[in-house]
PDB file of C-alpha atoms in Angstrom:
ATOM      1  CA  MET A   1       8.314 -23.502  12.297  1.00  0.00           C
ATOM      2  CA  GLU A   2      10.363 -20.765  13.671  1.00  0.00           C
ATOM      3  CA  GLY A   3       9.629 -17.118  12.987  1.00  0.00           C
ATOM      4  CA  ARG A   4      11.858 -14.103  12.449  1.00  0.00           C
ATOM      5  CA  GLY A   5      11.632 -11.771  15.389  1.00  0.00           C
ATOM      6  CA  VAL A   6       8.709 -11.509  17.731  1.00  0.00           C
ATOM      7  CA  THR A   7       5.598 -13.386  16.991  1.00  0.00           C
ATOM      8  CA  ASN A   8       2.685 -11.028  16.880  1.00  0.00           C
ATOM      9  CA  TYR A   9      -0.970 -12.484  17.947  1.00  0.00           C
ATOM     10  CA  SER A  10      -2.552  -9.374  16.755  1.00  0.00           C
ATOM     11  CA  SER A  11      -5.075 -10.219  14.116  1.00  0.00           C
ATOM     12  CA  ASP A  12      -4.364  -7.253  11.835  1.00  0.00           C
ATOM     13  CA  LYS A  13      -0.464  -7.549  11.423  1.00  0.00           C
ATOM     14  CA  PRO A  14       0.909 -11.159  11.750  1.00  0.00           C
ATOM     15  CA  SER A  15       4.629 -11.223  11.853  1.00  0.00           C
ATOM     16  CA  TYR A  16       5.831 -14.154   9.818  1.00  0.00           C
ATOM     17  CA  GLY A  17       5.345 -16.253   7.182  1.00  0.00           C
ATOM     18  CA  PHE A  18       2.128 -18.839   7.337  1.00  0.00           C
ATOM     19  CA  SER A  19       2.279 -22.289   8.841  1.00  0.00           C
ATOM     20  CA  THR A  20      -0.473 -24.849   9.679  1.00  0.00           C
ATOM     21  CA  ALA A  21       1.889 -26.113  12.169  1.00  0.00           C
ATOM     22  CA  THR A  22       2.067 -24.694  15.812  1.00  0.00           C
ATOM     23  CA  THR A  23       5.169 -24.663  18.038  1.00  0.00           C
ATOM     24  CA  GLU A  24       5.349 -25.968  21.599  1.00  0.00           C
ATOM     25  CA  PHE A  25       5.330 -22.572  22.750  1.00  0.00           C
ATOM     26  CA  ASP A  26       1.975 -21.892  20.758  1.00  0.00           C
ATOM     27  CA  ASP A  27       0.603 -25.063  22.256  1.00  0.00           C
ATOM     28  CA  ALA A  28       1.334 -24.048  25.627  1.00  0.00           C
ATOM     29  CA  LEU A  29      -0.613 -20.715  25.303  1.00  0.00           C
ATOM     30  CA  ILE A  30      -3.288 -22.201  23.454  1.00  0.00           C
ATOM     31  CA  SER A  31      -3.803 -24.699  25.994  1.00  0.00           C
ATOM     32  CA  ARG A  32      -3.483 -22.198  29.034  1.00  0.00           C
ATOM     33  CA  GLY A  33      -6.024 -19.771  27.168  1.00  0.00           C
ATOM     34  CA  ILE A  34      -3.706 -17.207  26.751  1.00  0.00           C
ATOM     35  CA  VAL A  35      -4.124 -17.252  22.616  1.00  0.00           C
ATOM     36  CA  THR A  36      -6.667 -18.830  20.511  1.00  0.00           C
ATOM     37  CA  PHE A  37      -5.978 -21.259  18.019  1.00  0.00           C
ATOM     38  CA  GLU A  38      -7.216 -19.015  15.451  1.00  0.00           C
ATOM     39  CA  GLN A  39      -4.601 -16.048  16.666  1.00  0.00           C
ATOM     40  CA  ALA A  40      -1.847 -18.697  16.522  1.00  0.00           C
ATOM     41  CA  MET A  41      -2.979 -18.915  12.863  1.00  0.00           C
ATOM     42  CA  LEU A  42      -2.876 -15.333  12.054  1.00  0.00           C
ATOM     43  CA  ALA A  43       0.345 -14.885  14.064  1.00  0.00           C
ATOM     44  CA  LYS A  44       1.871 -17.174  11.320  1.00  0.00           C
ATOM     45  CA  GLY A  45       0.415 -14.991   8.269  1.00  0.00           C
ATOM     46  CA  ALA A  46      -3.049 -16.638   7.542  1.00  0.00           C
ATOM     47  CA  SER A  47      -5.351 -14.177   6.202  1.00  0.00           C
ATOM     48  CA  PRO A  48      -8.559 -13.957   8.416  1.00  0.00           C
ATOM     49  CA  ALA A  49     -10.583 -16.146   6.215  1.00  0.00           C
ATOM     50  CA  GLU A  50      -8.105 -18.819   6.107  1.00  0.00           C
ATOM     51  CA  ALA A  51      -7.421 -18.672   9.925  1.00  0.00           C
ATOM     52  CA  LEU A  52     -11.352 -19.051  10.409  1.00  0.00           C
ATOM     53  CA  ARG A  53     -11.146 -22.229   7.938  1.00  0.00           C
ATOM     54  CA  LEU A  54      -8.442 -23.704   9.791  1.00  0.00           C
ATOM     55  CA  THR A  55      -9.823 -23.149  13.176  1.00  0.00           C
ATOM     56  CA  LYS A  56     -12.749 -24.688  12.210  1.00  0.00           C
ATOM     57  CA  LEU A  57     -11.240 -27.535  10.682  1.00  0.00           C
ATOM     58  CA  HIS A  58      -8.859 -27.687  14.096  1.00  0.00           C
ATOM     59  CA  GLU A  59     -12.297 -27.885  16.465  1.00  0.00           C
ATOM     60  CA  LYS A  60     -13.775 -30.686  14.145  1.00  0.00           C
ATOM     61  CA  GLU A  61     -10.214 -32.683  14.650  1.00  0.00           C
ATOM     62  CA  GLN A  62     -10.529 -32.040  18.616  1.00  0.00           C
ATOM     63  CA  GLU A  63     -14.229 -33.058  18.604  1.00  0.00           C
ATOM     64  CA  THR A  64     -13.453 -36.143  16.490  1.00  0.00           C
ATOM     65  CA  SER A  65     -10.512 -36.993  19.058  1.00  0.00           C
ATOM     66  CA  SER A  66     -12.673 -36.308  21.878  1.00  0.00           C
ATOM     67  CA  ARG A  67     -15.365 -38.705  20.851  1.00  0.00           C
ATOM     68  CA  SER A  68     -12.936 -41.359  20.424  1.00  0.00           C
ATOM     69  CA  HIS A  69     -11.593 -41.166  23.966  1.00  0.00           C
ATOM     70  CA  VAL A  70     -14.910 -40.859  25.723  1.00  0.00           C
ATOM     71  CA  SER A  71     -15.838 -43.963  23.784  1.00  0.00           C
ATOM     72  CA  LYS A  72     -13.201 -45.817  25.590  1.00  0.00           C
ATOM     73  CA  LYS A  73     -14.858 -45.019  29.194  1.00  0.00           C
ATOM     74  CA  ASN A  74     -17.781 -44.968  30.872  1.00  0.00           C
ATOM     75  CA  VAL A  75     -20.045 -42.370  29.392  1.00  0.00           C
ATOM     76  CA  ASP A  76     -21.680 -41.525  32.846  1.00  0.00           C
ATOM     77  CA  GLY A  77     -18.362 -40.892  34.352  1.00  0.00           C
ATOM     78  CA  SER A  78     -16.059 -39.822  31.740  1.00  0.00           C
ATOM     79  CA  LEU A  79     -16.653 -36.032  32.091  1.00  0.00           C
ATOM     80  CA  ASP A  80     -15.837 -36.548  35.984  1.00  0.00           C
ATOM     81  CA  GLU A  81     -12.761 -38.491  35.355  1.00  0.00           C
ATOM     82  CA  GLN A  82     -11.667 -35.875  32.839  1.00  0.00           C
ATOM     83  CA  LEU A  83     -12.260 -33.040  34.825  1.00  0.00           C
ATOM     84  CA  GLY A  84     -10.255 -34.524  37.764  1.00  0.00           C
ATOM     85  CA  GLU A  85      -7.680 -35.175  35.317  1.00  0.00           C
ATOM     86  CA  ARG A  86      -7.474 -31.786  34.600  1.00  0.00           C
ATOM     87  CA  SER A  87      -8.004 -30.574  38.288  1.00  0.00           C
ATOM     88  CA  ASP A  88      -4.845 -32.832  39.311  1.00  0.00           C
ATOM     89  CA  THR A  89      -2.668 -31.696  36.511  1.00  0.00           C
ATOM     90  CA  VAL A  90      -3.450 -27.721  37.496  1.00  0.00           C
ATOM     91  CA  SER A  91      -2.866 -28.748  41.020  1.00  0.00           C
ATOM     92  CA  ASP A  92       0.763 -29.968  40.470  1.00  0.00           C
ATOM     93  CA  GLY A  93       3.145 -27.635  41.731  1.00  0.00           C
ATOM     94  CA  SER A  94       5.613 -28.195  38.817  1.00  0.00           C
ATOM     95  CA  THR A  95       2.873 -27.198  36.098  1.00  0.00           C
ATOM     96  CA  ASP A  96       1.940 -24.141  38.009  1.00  0.00           C
ATOM     97  CA  GLY A  97       6.071 -23.215  37.721  1.00  0.00           C
ATOM     98  CA  ASP A  98       5.652 -23.931  34.026  1.00  0.00           C
ATOM     99  CA  ASP A  99       2.513 -21.933  33.861  1.00  0.00           C
ATOM    100  CA  GLN A 100       4.470 -18.837  35.576  1.00  0.00           C
ATOM    101  CA  GLU A 101       7.589 -19.376  32.990  1.00  0.00           C
ATOM    102  CA  PHE A 102       5.142 -19.026  29.983  1.00  0.00           C
ATOM    103  CA  ILE A 103       3.049 -16.212  31.244  1.00  0.00           C
ATOM    104  CA  SER A 104       6.518 -14.624  31.725  1.00  0.00           C
ATOM    105  CA  LYS A 105       8.019 -15.211  28.522  1.00  0.00           C
ATOM    106  CA  TYR A 106       4.756 -13.885  26.777  1.00  0.00           C
ATOM    107  CA  ARG A 107       4.402 -10.883  28.780  1.00  0.00           C
ATOM    108  CA  GLN A 108       8.231 -10.011  27.527  1.00  0.00           C
ATOM    109  CA  MET A 109       7.083 -10.849  24.090  1.00  0.00           C
ATOM    110  CA  ARG A 110       4.105  -8.417  24.327  1.00  0.00           C
ATOM    111  CA  LEU A 111       6.250  -5.575  25.804  1.00  0.00           C
ATOM    112  CA  LYS A 112       8.640  -5.933  22.823  1.00  0.00           C
ATOM    113  CA  GLU A 113       5.818  -5.819  20.460  1.00  0.00           C
ATOM    114  CA  MET A 114       4.357  -2.265  22.180  1.00  0.00           C
ATOM    115  CA  LYS A 115       7.751  -0.901  21.683  1.00  0.00           C
ATOM    116  CA  HIS A 116       8.000  -1.971  18.108  1.00  0.00           C
ATOM    117  CA  GLU A 117       4.551  -0.151  17.809  1.00  0.00           C
ATOM    118  CA  GLU A 118       5.788   3.025  19.638  1.00  0.00           C
ATOM    119  CA  THR A 119       8.596   3.133  17.066  1.00  0.00           C
ATOM    120  CA  ASN A 120       6.276   2.470  13.862  1.00  0.00           C
ATOM    121  CA  PRO A 121       3.825   5.606  13.576  1.00  0.00           C
ATOM    122  CA  ILE A 122       1.182   3.651  11.174  1.00  0.00           C
ATOM    123  CA  HIS A 123       1.184   0.450  13.436  1.00  0.00           C
ATOM    124  CA  ALA A 124       0.524   2.625  16.482  1.00  0.00           C
ATOM    125  CA  LYS A 125      -2.693   4.165  14.929  1.00  0.00           C
ATOM    126  CA  LYS A 126      -5.937   3.041  15.589  1.00  0.00           C
ATOM    127  CA  TYR A 127      -9.388   3.615  13.612  1.00  0.00           C
ATOM    128  CA  GLY A 128     -10.797   6.624  14.684  1.00  0.00           C
ATOM    129  CA  GLU A 129      -8.377   9.000  13.014  1.00  0.00           C
ATOM    130  CA  LEU A 130      -7.130   9.564   9.491  1.00  0.00           C
ATOM    131  CA  ILE A 131      -3.867   7.426   9.166  1.00  0.00           C
ATOM    132  CA  PHE A 132      -1.225   8.834   6.583  1.00  0.00           C
ATOM    133  CA  ILE A 133       0.389   6.366   4.451  1.00  0.00           C
ATOM    134  CA  ALA A 134       2.995   6.019   1.815  1.00  0.00           C
ATOM    135  CA  ARG A 135       3.159   4.237  -1.526  1.00  0.00           C
ATOM    136  CA  SER A 136       4.818   1.413  -0.075  1.00  0.00           C
ATOM    137  CA  ASP A 137       2.488   1.143   2.664  1.00  0.00           C
ATOM    138  CA  TRP A 138      -0.977   0.611   0.401  1.00  0.00           C
ATOM    139  CA  ASN A 139      -0.859  -3.302  -0.208  1.00  0.00           C
ATOM    140  CA  ARG A 140      -0.659  -3.707   3.672  1.00  0.00           C
ATOM    141  CA  GLU A 141      -2.805  -0.816   4.783  1.00  0.00           C
ATOM    142  CA  VAL A 142      -5.596  -0.811   2.058  1.00  0.00           C
ATOM    143  CA  ASN A 143      -5.637  -4.294  -0.150  1.00  0.00           C
ATOM    144  CA  GLU A 144      -4.885  -6.477   3.036  1.00  0.00           C
ATOM    145  CA  ALA A 145      -6.555  -4.605   5.669  1.00  0.00           C
ATOM    146  CA  SER A 146     -10.005  -4.672   3.580  1.00  0.00           C
ATOM    147  CA  GLN A 147      -9.297  -8.507   2.468  1.00  0.00           C
ATOM    148  CA  ASP A 148     -11.805  -9.798   5.308  1.00  0.00           C
ATOM    149  CA  GLY A 149     -14.666  -7.292   4.524  1.00  0.00           C
ATOM    150  CA  GLN A 150     -13.382  -4.130   6.303  1.00  0.00           C
ATOM    151  CA  TRP A 151     -14.190  -1.169   4.495  1.00  0.00           C
ATOM    152  CA  VAL A 152     -10.961   1.029   3.829  1.00  0.00           C
ATOM    153  CA  ILE A 153     -11.632   4.442   2.418  1.00  0.00           C
ATOM    154  CA  VAL A 154      -8.485   5.848   0.423  1.00  0.00           C
ATOM    155  CA  ASN A 155      -8.473   9.775   0.231  1.00  0.00           C
ATOM    156  CA  LEU A 156      -5.765  11.259  -2.344  1.00  0.00           C
ATOM    157  CA  SER A 157      -4.831  14.549  -1.256  1.00  0.00           C
ATOM    158  CA  ARG A 158      -3.544  17.086  -3.304  1.00  0.00           C
ATOM    159  CA  SER A 159       0.397  17.081  -3.852  1.00  0.00           C
ATOM    160  CA  SER A 160       0.813  20.583  -4.495  1.00  0.00           C
ATOM    161  CA  SER A 161      -1.067  23.672  -5.725  1.00  0.00           C
ATOM    162  CA  CYS A 162      -2.999  22.473  -8.289  1.00  0.00           C
ATOM    163  CA  LEU A 163      -5.427  24.183 -10.651  1.00  0.00           C
ATOM    164  CA  SER A 164      -6.536  27.119  -8.909  1.00  0.00           C
ATOM    165  CA  GLN A 165      -6.789  28.510  -5.307  1.00  0.00           C
ATOM    166  CA  ARG A 166     -10.511  27.665  -5.410  1.00  0.00           C
ATOM    167  CA  HIS A 167      -9.690  24.121  -6.125  1.00  0.00           C
ATOM    168  CA  ASP A 168      -6.929  23.788  -3.486  1.00  0.00           C
ATOM    169  CA  GLU A 169      -9.403  25.115  -1.177  1.00  0.00           C
ATOM    170  CA  MET A 170     -12.027  22.439  -2.056  1.00  0.00           C
ATOM    171  CA  CYS A 171      -9.623  19.954  -1.779  1.00  0.00           C
ATOM    172  CA  ASP A 172      -8.299  21.169   1.746  1.00  0.00           C
ATOM    173  CA  LYS A 173     -12.013  21.165   2.776  1.00  0.00           C
ATOM    174  CA  VAL A 174     -12.594  17.422   1.626  1.00  0.00           C
ATOM    175  CA  GLN A 175      -9.294  16.477   3.506  1.00  0.00           C
ATOM    176  CA  GLU A 176     -10.721  18.152   6.691  1.00  0.00           C
ATOM    177  CA  ILE A 177     -14.164  16.231   6.165  1.00  0.00           C
ATOM    178  CA  ILE A 178     -12.420  13.193   5.793  1.00  0.00           C
ATOM    179  CA  VAL A 179     -11.058  13.693   9.326  1.00  0.00           C
ATOM    180  CA  GLY A 180     -14.458  14.411  10.658  1.00  0.00           C
ATOM    181  CA  LEU A 181     -15.429  11.231   9.146  1.00  0.00           C
ATOM    182  CA  ALA A 182     -12.418   9.057  10.534  1.00  0.00           C
ATOM    183  CA  ASP A 183     -13.488  10.477  13.988  1.00  0.00           C
ATOM    184  CA  ARG A 184     -17.501   9.786  13.508  1.00  0.00           C
ATOM    185  CA  PHE A 185     -16.947   6.149  11.981  1.00  0.00           C
ATOM    186  CA  GLU A 186     -14.632   4.485  14.222  1.00  0.00           C
ATOM    187  CA  GLY A 187     -15.451   1.345  12.632  1.00  0.00           C
ATOM    188  CA  ILE A 188     -13.938   2.465   9.092  1.00  0.00           C
ATOM    189  CA  LYS A 189     -10.354   2.658   7.997  1.00  0.00           C
ATOM    190  CA  PHE A 190      -9.617   6.086   6.414  1.00  0.00           C
ATOM    191  CA  VAL A 191      -6.177   6.755   4.879  1.00  0.00           C
ATOM    192  CA  SER A 192      -4.844   9.511   3.151  1.00  0.00           C
ATOM    193  CA  ILE A 193      -2.082   9.470   0.616  1.00  0.00           C
ATOM    194  CA  PRO A 194      -0.732  12.323  -1.955  1.00  0.00           C
ATOM    195  CA  SER A 195      -2.212  11.597  -5.512  1.00  0.00           C
ATOM    196  CA  ASN A 196       0.983  11.455  -7.144  1.00  0.00           C
ATOM    197  CA  SER A 197       2.514   9.193  -4.391  1.00  0.00           C
ATOM    198  CA  ALA A 198      -0.607   6.946  -4.963  1.00  0.00           C
ATOM    199  CA  ILE A 199      -0.841   7.122  -8.882  1.00  0.00           C
ATOM    200  CA  GLU A 200       1.617   8.837 -11.066  1.00  0.00           C
ATOM    201  CA  ASN A 201       0.304  11.619 -13.147  1.00  0.00           C
ATOM    202  CA  TRP A 202      -3.044  11.119 -11.541  1.00  0.00           C
ATOM    203  CA  PRO A 203      -4.799  14.326 -13.350  1.00  0.00           C
ATOM    204  CA  ALA A 204      -5.053  17.311 -10.898  1.00  0.00           C
ATOM    205  CA  GLU A 205      -8.806  17.893 -12.234  1.00  0.00           C
ATOM    206  CA  ASN A 206      -9.789  14.342 -10.657  1.00  0.00           C
ATOM    207  CA  LEU A 207      -9.113  15.856  -7.173  1.00  0.00           C
ATOM    208  CA  PRO A 208     -10.519  15.267  -4.636  1.00  0.00           C
ATOM    209  CA  THR A 209     -10.852  11.558  -5.036  1.00  0.00           C
ATOM    210  CA  LEU A 210     -11.818   8.755  -2.524  1.00  0.00           C
ATOM    211  CA  PHE A 211     -11.672   5.170  -3.334  1.00  0.00           C
ATOM    212  CA  CYS A 212     -13.684   2.588  -1.256  1.00  0.00           C
ATOM    213  CA  TYR A 213     -12.215  -0.925  -0.789  1.00  0.00           C
ATOM    214  CA  ARG A 214     -13.680  -4.004   0.573  1.00  0.00           C
ATOM    215  CA  PHE A 215     -12.353  -7.563   0.069  1.00  0.00           C
ATOM    216  CA  GLY A 216      -8.903  -6.505  -1.110  1.00  0.00           C
ATOM    217  CA  LYS A 217     -10.571  -4.491  -4.353  1.00  0.00           C
ATOM    218  CA  LEU A 218     -11.792  -1.285  -5.531  1.00  0.00           C
ATOM    219  CA  GLN A 219     -15.639  -1.576  -4.682  1.00  0.00           C
ATOM    220  CA  HIS A 220     -16.462   2.370  -5.206  1.00  0.00           C
ATOM    221  CA  GLN A 221     -14.837   5.741  -6.279  1.00  0.00           C
ATOM    222  CA  LEU A 222     -15.712   9.384  -6.067  1.00  0.00           C
ATOM    223  CA  ILE A 223     -13.917  11.249  -8.386  1.00  0.00           C
ATOM    224  CA  GLY A 224     -14.016  15.147  -8.491  1.00  0.00           C
ATOM    225  CA  ILE A 225     -15.787  17.792  -6.511  1.00  0.00           C
ATOM    226  CA  GLY A 226     -19.151  17.195  -8.156  1.00  0.00           C
ATOM    227  CA  ALA A 227     -19.119  13.592  -6.723  1.00  0.00           C
ATOM    228  CA  PHE A 228     -19.000  14.986  -3.364  1.00  0.00           C
ATOM    229  CA  GLY A 229     -21.849  17.208  -3.493  1.00  0.00           C
ATOM    230  CA  GLY A 230     -20.353  20.397  -5.297  1.00  0.00           C
ATOM    231  CA  SER A 231     -18.945  23.299  -4.211  1.00  0.00           C
ATOM    232  CA  GLY A 232     -21.172  23.222  -1.064  1.00  0.00           C
ATOM    233  CA  VAL A 233     -19.649  20.035   0.204  1.00  0.00           C
ATOM    234  CA  ASN A 234     -19.737  19.501   4.115  1.00  0.00           C
ATOM    235  CA  LEU A 235     -19.255  16.411   5.996  1.00  0.00           C
ATOM    236  CA  GLU A 236     -22.809  15.232   6.010  1.00  0.00           C
ATOM    237  CA  ARG A 237     -23.227  15.538   2.169  1.00  0.00           C
ATOM    238  CA  VAL A 238     -20.227  13.137   1.747  1.00  0.00           C
ATOM    239  CA  GLU A 239     -21.598  10.896   4.624  1.00  0.00           C
ATOM    240  CA  TRP A 240     -24.791  10.651   2.626  1.00  0.00           C
ATOM    241  CA  ARG A 241     -23.021   9.629  -0.528  1.00  0.00           C
ATOM    242  CA  LEU A 242     -20.807   7.209   1.312  1.00  0.00           C
ATOM    243  CA  ALA A 243     -24.060   5.723   2.884  1.00  0.00           C
ATOM    244  CA  LYS A 244     -25.873   5.430  -0.502  1.00  0.00           C
ATOM    245  CA  LEU A 245     -23.022   3.335  -1.650  1.00  0.00           C
ATOM    246  CA  GLY A 246     -23.431   1.126   1.192  1.00  0.00           C
ATOM    247  CA  VAL A 247     -19.964   1.904   2.836  1.00  0.00           C
ATOM    248  CA  LEU A 248     -21.539   3.228   6.237  1.00  0.00           C
ATOM    249  CA  GLU A 249     -24.595   3.600   7.912  1.00  0.00           C
ATOM    250  CA  THR A 250     -26.331   7.073   8.630  1.00  0.00           C
ATOM    251  CA  GLU A 251     -29.145   8.467  10.631  1.00  0.00           C
ATOM    252  CA  LEU A 252     -29.576  10.952   7.842  1.00  0.00           C
ATOM    253  CA  GLU A 253     -33.040  10.750   5.945  1.00  0.00           C
ATOM    254  CA  GLU A 254     -32.151  12.935   2.813  1.00  0.00           C
ATOM    255  CA  ASP A 255     -29.287  14.805   0.939  1.00  0.00           C
ATOM    256  CA  PRO A 256     -28.302  17.578   3.288  1.00  0.00           C
ATOM    257  CA  LYS A 257     -28.273  21.157   2.065  1.00  0.00           C
ATOM    258  CA  PRO A 258     -24.919  22.356   0.715  1.00  0.00           C
ATOM    259  CA  SER A 259     -22.966  24.860   2.676  1.00  0.00           C
ATOM    260  CA  ASN A 260     -23.167  28.349   1.385  1.00  0.00           C
ATOM    261  CA  ARG A 261     -20.357  28.449  -0.932  1.00  0.00           C
ATOM    262  CA  THR A 262     -19.895  29.931  -4.532  1.00  0.00           C
ATOM    263  CA  SER A 263     -19.302  27.530  -7.437  1.00  0.00           C
ATOM    264  CA  CYS A 264     -15.548  26.181  -7.801  1.00  0.00           C
ATOM    265  CA  SER A 265     -13.810  27.870 -10.673  1.00  0.00           C
ATOM    266  CA  THR A 266     -12.356  24.609 -11.921  1.00  0.00           C
ATOM    267  CA  ARG A 267     -13.358  23.091 -15.388  1.00  0.00           C
ATOM    268  CA  SER A 268     -16.791  21.943 -15.244  1.00  0.00           C
ATOM    269  CA  ASN A 269     -15.981  19.115 -17.473  1.00  0.00           C
ATOM    270  CA  SER A 270     -13.417  17.564 -14.882  1.00  0.00           C
ATOM    271  CA  TYR A 271     -16.067  16.768 -12.176  1.00  0.00           C
ATOM    272  CA  THR A 272     -17.497  13.457 -12.437  1.00  0.00           C
ATOM    273  CA  GLY A 273     -20.402  11.614 -10.383  1.00  0.00           C
ATOM    274  CA  MET A 274     -20.333   8.571  -8.125  1.00  0.00           C
ATOM    275  CA  THR A 275     -18.933   5.487 -10.130  1.00  0.00           C
ATOM    276  CA  SER A 276     -18.070   1.840  -9.094  1.00  0.00           C
ATOM    277  CA  SER A 277     -14.991  -0.602  -9.419  1.00  0.00           C
ATOM    278  CA  ALA A 278     -12.907   0.233 -12.506  1.00  0.00           C
ATOM    279  CA  PHE A 279     -10.896   3.520 -12.537  1.00  0.00           C
ATOM    280  CA  GLY A 280     -10.503   6.009 -15.174  1.00  0.00           C
ATOM    281  CA  GLY A 281      -6.973   7.171 -16.443  1.00  0.00           C
ATOM    282  CA  THR A 282      -4.003   5.262 -17.178  1.00  0.00           C
ATOM    283  CA  GLY A 283      -2.023   5.391 -14.061  1.00  0.00           C
ATOM    284  CA  CYS A 284      -4.259   3.621 -11.780  1.00  0.00           C
ATOM    285  CA  ARG A 285      -2.825  -0.127 -11.706  1.00  0.00           C
ATOM    286  CA  LEU A 286       0.293   1.257 -10.036  1.00  0.00           C
ATOM    287  CA  ALA A 287      -1.564   1.121  -6.758  1.00  0.00           C
ATOM    288  CA  THR A 288      -5.058  -0.726  -7.119  1.00  0.00           C
ATOM    289  CA  ARG A 289      -6.567  -3.720  -8.225  1.00  0.00           C
ATOM    290  CA  ARG A 290      -9.666  -3.411  -9.874  1.00  0.00           C
ATOM    291  CA  GLU A 291     -12.312  -5.568  -9.160  1.00  0.00           C
ATOM    292  CA  ASP A 292     -12.968  -7.047 -12.582  1.00  0.00           C
ATOM    293  CA  ASP A 293      -9.057  -7.469 -13.247  1.00  0.00           C
ATOM    294  CA  GLU A 294      -7.526 -10.859 -13.446  1.00  0.00           C
ATOM    295  CA  SER A 295      -3.980  -9.265 -12.757  1.00  0.00           C
ATOM    296  CA  ASP A 296      -2.496  -8.629  -9.377  1.00  0.00           C
ATOM    297  CA  TYR A 297      -1.584  -5.048  -8.918  1.00  0.00           C
ATOM    298  CA  ASP A 298      -1.085  -5.312  -4.927  1.00  0.00           C
ATOM    299  CA  ASN A 299       2.893  -5.126  -5.180  1.00  0.00           C
ATOM    300  CA  VAL A 300       3.261  -1.281  -5.438  1.00  0.00           C
ATOM    301  CA  ASP A 301       6.875  -1.183  -3.883  1.00  0.00           C
TER     302      ASP A 301
END
C-alpha cells in the first residue's frame, strides 16, 4: 500500500490509512530491527489496540512458519544452521550496502518528520505541559488520544469576562492549577480549550469545567467551582479530587485545607459537585461522546 506523504512510525500520530499489508520498505526496516511490526501497523493507521492484536497474530504466524521450517531439519543442528545462514547474509558485502541504503533513507524520512513537527505546534508538544487546542483538534487530541487507556483531561477556559470579576479570578486560578498539574503528572495529557469553542453556548456559570476522557469516552467531569473545592481552591485540592476519581495517583492522605479565599460571588446554584459520564446542558454533544450514547460525536469539524 502506498501512503501519502511521509510514513510516521510514531505510536500517537500515524500518517495514513490503515492496511494490514506491509510495504517492501516496511519489511526491510522490520528485518533490520529499525521498527517493529507493531509500529508499522500504527504507521498505517491502526489503533494501538488493533496494532497489538495484529502483532500477536503476526507473531503466531511467524511461530507456525518457524516450526514448519525446523521440522524439515535435524532438530539438534537446525538452530546452528539458521544462525549460520543469517551470519553469512550479514557478512555479504552487497547486503551491507543495502542496509546502509535503507538506513540512509529512513534517516531522511525522520528528518522530514522532525521538520514537520517543528511547524505543527500541537504535534511538537509533549506531556508535562498544558496543550492548547482548537475545536477541530478535539477528535484527534482527546477522543483518539485517550482510546488506548490514556487519561486526557480537558480544561474549558473562560472565553471572555463572564459573570463577575471574582468568577473570572476563580476560572483563571483553576487554569493556573491545571498548568501545575500538567507539570506534576507528566503521564497524563492535559489540554485546554475556550468553552465556547468546545461547546457552543456552554453556560458561564458552569465554569470552571474539567472533562476526564479515557478509552475515547467521557468518564468523569467537574463542573463549577464547588466541584474543585470551593473558592479556596488550590492545586492540592484539585489533585485530591482527581485522585478520588481514579484519574491519577497521589501521596495526599486527606483533602487538603482550602486556601485563604473569600467565597465566590457567583450564583450558588450554579456550582455542582463531581459527576460522571453524561453531560448536563444541551450543547455538549458537539464536541464530546457520552459513554452511554450509541451515537458517535467524534467528528466535530
